[in-house]
CSV table of C-alpha atoms in Angstrom, one decimal:
chain,number,residue,atom,x,y,z
O,20,UNK,CA,-39.1,-55.5,0.0
O,21,UNK,CA,-35.5,-55.1,-2.1
O,22,UNK,CA,-33.9,-58.2,-1.1
O,23,UNK,CA,-32.5,-60.4,-3.4
O,24,UNK,CA,-31.2,-63.4,-2.5
O,25,UNK,CA,-32.5,-67.0,-1.5
O,26,UNK,CA,-34.6,-67.5,1.3
O,27,UNK,CA,-35.7,-70.7,3.2
O,28,UNK,CA,-39.1,-71.2,3.1
O,29,UNK,CA,-39.7,-74.1,5.9
O,30,UNK,CA,-41.1,-75.1,9.5
O,31,UNK,CA,-37.5,-75.4,11.0
O,32,UNK,CA,-38.9,-79.0,12.5
O,33,UNK,CA,-36.4,-81.9,11.1
O,34,UNK,CA,-38.8,-84.6,9.0
O,35,UNK,CA,-37.4,-87.0,7.1
O,36,UNK,CA,-37.7,-87.8,3.7
O,37,UNK,CA,-39.7,-91.0,4.6
O,38,UNK,CA,-41.9,-88.9,6.5
O,39,UNK,CA,-42.1,-86.3,3.7
O,40,UNK,CA,-43.0,-89.4,1.5
O,41,UNK,CA,-45.3,-90.6,3.5
O,42,UNK,CA,-47.5,-86.8,3.5
O,43,UNK,CA,-47.3,-86.2,-0.2
O,44,UNK,CA,-48.5,-90.1,-0.6
O,45,UNK,CA,-51.8,-90.1,1.8
O,46,UNK,CA,-52.3,-86.5,0.2
O,47,UNK,CA,-52.8,-87.8,-2.7
O,48,UNK,CA,-54.6,-91.3,-2.0
O,49,UNK,CA,-51.7,-93.3,-3.3
O,50,UNK,CA,-51.6,-97.1,-2.6
O,51,UNK,CA,-48.0,-97.5,-4.2
O,52,UNK,CA,-45.1,-98.2,-1.3
O,53,UNK,CA,-41.7,-96.5,-1.2
O,54,UNK,CA,-38.8,-98.3,-2.8
O,55,UNK,CA,-36.7,-98.4,-0.5
O,56,UNK,CA,-32.6,-98.2,-1.3
O,57,UNK,CA,-29.3,-98.4,-0.1
O,58,UNK,CA,-28.5,-95.2,1.8
O,59,UNK,CA,-26.6,-93.0,-0.3
O,60,UNK,CA,-23.3,-91.2,1.4
O,61,UNK,CA,-24.2,-87.7,0.8
O,62,UNK,CA,-27.7,-87.2,0.8
O,63,UNK,CA,-29.8,-86.1,3.4
O,64,UNK,CA,-31.6,-88.7,5.5
O,65,UNK,CA,-33.5,-85.5,7.5
O,66,UNK,CA,-34.2,-81.9,6.2
O,67,UNK,CA,-35.1,-78.8,8.7
O,68,UNK,CA,-34.9,-75.5,6.6
O,69,UNK,CA,-34.4,-73.0,8.5
O,70,UNK,CA,-36.9,-69.8,7.6
O,71,UNK,CA,-34.8,-67.2,9.7
O,72,UNK,CA,-33.9,-64.4,7.5
O,73,UNK,CA,-37.8,-64.9,5.6
O,74,UNK,CA,-38.8,-63.8,9.0
O,75,UNK,CA,-36.0,-60.9,9.3
O,76,UNK,CA,-36.9,-59.9,5.6
O,77,UNK,CA,-40.4,-60.8,4.6
O,78,UNK,CA,-41.5,-61.0,8.1
O,79,UNK,CA,-42.9,-64.7,7.4
O,80,UNK,CA,-42.9,-67.5,9.2
O,81,UNK,CA,-45.0,-70.4,9.0
O,82,UNK,CA,-48.5,-70.8,10.6
O,83,UNK,CA,-49.4,-74.8,9.8
O,84,UNK,CA,-47.6,-77.6,10.1
O,85,UNK,CA,-46.1,-79.7,6.9
O,86,UNK,CA,-48.8,-82.3,6.5
O,87,UNK,CA,-51.3,-79.8,6.4
O,88,UNK,CA,-49.6,-77.7,4.1
O,89,UNK,CA,-49.3,-80.5,1.7
O,90,UNK,CA,-52.7,-81.9,2.0
O,91,UNK,CA,-53.9,-77.8,0.9
O,92,UNK,CA,-51.6,-77.8,-1.9
O,93,UNK,CA,-52.7,-80.8,-3.4
O,94,UNK,CA,-56.3,-79.8,-2.7
O,95,UNK,CA,-55.3,-76.4,-4.4
O,96,UNK,CA,-54.0,-77.9,-7.1
O,97,UNK,CA,-57.0,-80.5,-7.7
O,98,UNK,CA,-59.7,-76.9,-7.8
O,99,UNK,CA,-57.2,-76.0,-10.8
């Protein structure tokens, strides 16, 4: 592709930052607990990256869910 610019790569499924923490924590077998702080007004509570442009330009779309992708990424890094 000749495309120059930013593309979001995501599942398009809204995911809380706490869920992302849990996915990563479980994938790395962490026993740590999240540090819950007061909410910051301009920080997102949930994230849902739309990958419409990636589909149009790269013909890319997610084929696995976020939790599985995080587990596979951790496993890949561990084999290096």
